[in-house]
mmCIF file with all atom_site columns, C-alpha atoms in Angstrom:
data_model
loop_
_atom_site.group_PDB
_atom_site.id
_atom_site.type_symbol
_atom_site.label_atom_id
_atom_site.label_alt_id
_atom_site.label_comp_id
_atom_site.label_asym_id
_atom_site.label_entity_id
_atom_site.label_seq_id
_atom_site.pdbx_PDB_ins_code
_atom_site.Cartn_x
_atom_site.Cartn_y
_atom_site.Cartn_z
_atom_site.occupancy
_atom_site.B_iso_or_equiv
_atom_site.pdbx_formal_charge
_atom_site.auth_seq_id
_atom_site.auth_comp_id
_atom_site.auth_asym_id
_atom_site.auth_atom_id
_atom_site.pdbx_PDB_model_num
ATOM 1  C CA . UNK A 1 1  ? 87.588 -7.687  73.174 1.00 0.00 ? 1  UNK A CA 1
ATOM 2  C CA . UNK A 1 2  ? 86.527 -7.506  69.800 1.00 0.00 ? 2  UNK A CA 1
ATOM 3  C CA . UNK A 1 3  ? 83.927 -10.406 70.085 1.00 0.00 ? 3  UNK A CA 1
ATOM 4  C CA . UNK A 1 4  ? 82.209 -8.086  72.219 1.00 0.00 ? 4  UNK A CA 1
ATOM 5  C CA . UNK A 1 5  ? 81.156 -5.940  69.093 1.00 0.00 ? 5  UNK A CA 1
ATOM 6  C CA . UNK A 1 6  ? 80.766 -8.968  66.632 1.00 0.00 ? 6  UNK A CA 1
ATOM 7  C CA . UNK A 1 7  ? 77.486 -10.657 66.185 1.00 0.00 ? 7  UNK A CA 1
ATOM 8  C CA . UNK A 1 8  ? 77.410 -13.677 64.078 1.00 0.00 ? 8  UNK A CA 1
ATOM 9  C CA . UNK A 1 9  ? 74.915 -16.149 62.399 1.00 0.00 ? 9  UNK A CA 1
ATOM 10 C CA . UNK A 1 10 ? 75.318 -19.488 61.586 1.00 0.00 ? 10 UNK A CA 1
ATOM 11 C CA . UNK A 1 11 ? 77.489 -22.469 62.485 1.00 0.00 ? 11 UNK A CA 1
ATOM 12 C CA . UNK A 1 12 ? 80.572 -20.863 63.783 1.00 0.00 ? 12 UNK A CA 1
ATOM 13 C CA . UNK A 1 13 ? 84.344 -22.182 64.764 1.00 0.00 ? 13 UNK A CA 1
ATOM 14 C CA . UNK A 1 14 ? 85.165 -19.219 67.699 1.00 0.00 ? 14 UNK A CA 1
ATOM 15 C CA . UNK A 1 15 ? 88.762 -18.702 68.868 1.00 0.00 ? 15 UNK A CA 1
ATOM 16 C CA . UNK A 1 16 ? 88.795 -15.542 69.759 1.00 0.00 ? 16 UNK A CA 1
ATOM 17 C CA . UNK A 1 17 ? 92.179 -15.917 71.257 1.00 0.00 ? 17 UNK A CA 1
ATOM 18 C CA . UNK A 1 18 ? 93.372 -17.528 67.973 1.00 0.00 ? 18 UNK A CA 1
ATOM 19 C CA . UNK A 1 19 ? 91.311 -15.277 65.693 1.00 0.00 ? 19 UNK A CA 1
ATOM 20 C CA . UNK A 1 20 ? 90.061 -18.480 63.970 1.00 0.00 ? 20 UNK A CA 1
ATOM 21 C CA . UNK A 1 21 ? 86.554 -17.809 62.810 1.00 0.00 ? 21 UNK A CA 1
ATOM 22 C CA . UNK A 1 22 ? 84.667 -19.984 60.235 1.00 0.00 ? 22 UNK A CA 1
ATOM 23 C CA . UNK A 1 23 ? 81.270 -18.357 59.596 1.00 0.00 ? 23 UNK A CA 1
ATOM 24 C CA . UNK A 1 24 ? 78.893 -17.683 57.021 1.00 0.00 ? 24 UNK A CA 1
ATOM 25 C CA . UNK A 1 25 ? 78.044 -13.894 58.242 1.00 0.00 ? 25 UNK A CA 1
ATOM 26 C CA . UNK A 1 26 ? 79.557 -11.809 60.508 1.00 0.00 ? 26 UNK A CA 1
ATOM 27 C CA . UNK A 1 27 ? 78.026 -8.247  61.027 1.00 0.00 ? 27 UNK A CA 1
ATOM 28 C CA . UNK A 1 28 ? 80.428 -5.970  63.680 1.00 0.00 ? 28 UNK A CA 1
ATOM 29 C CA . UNK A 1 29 ? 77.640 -3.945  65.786 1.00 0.00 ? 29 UNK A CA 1
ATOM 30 C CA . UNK A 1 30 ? 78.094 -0.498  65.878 1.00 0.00 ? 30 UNK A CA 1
#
């Protein structure tokens, strides 16, 4: 999934199913 590349700081609102992210940084590992 792509959560599985995504690493994220901060207070954070995950749905990955829903795509509904609310977060101050998100940096997609590489």
């Amino acid at each position: 999934s792509p959560a599985d590349k995504v690493h994220i700081e901060g207070e954070v609102d995950r749905d990955w199913d829903g795509i509904k992210i609310d977060v101050k940084n998100i940096r997609v590992m590489k």
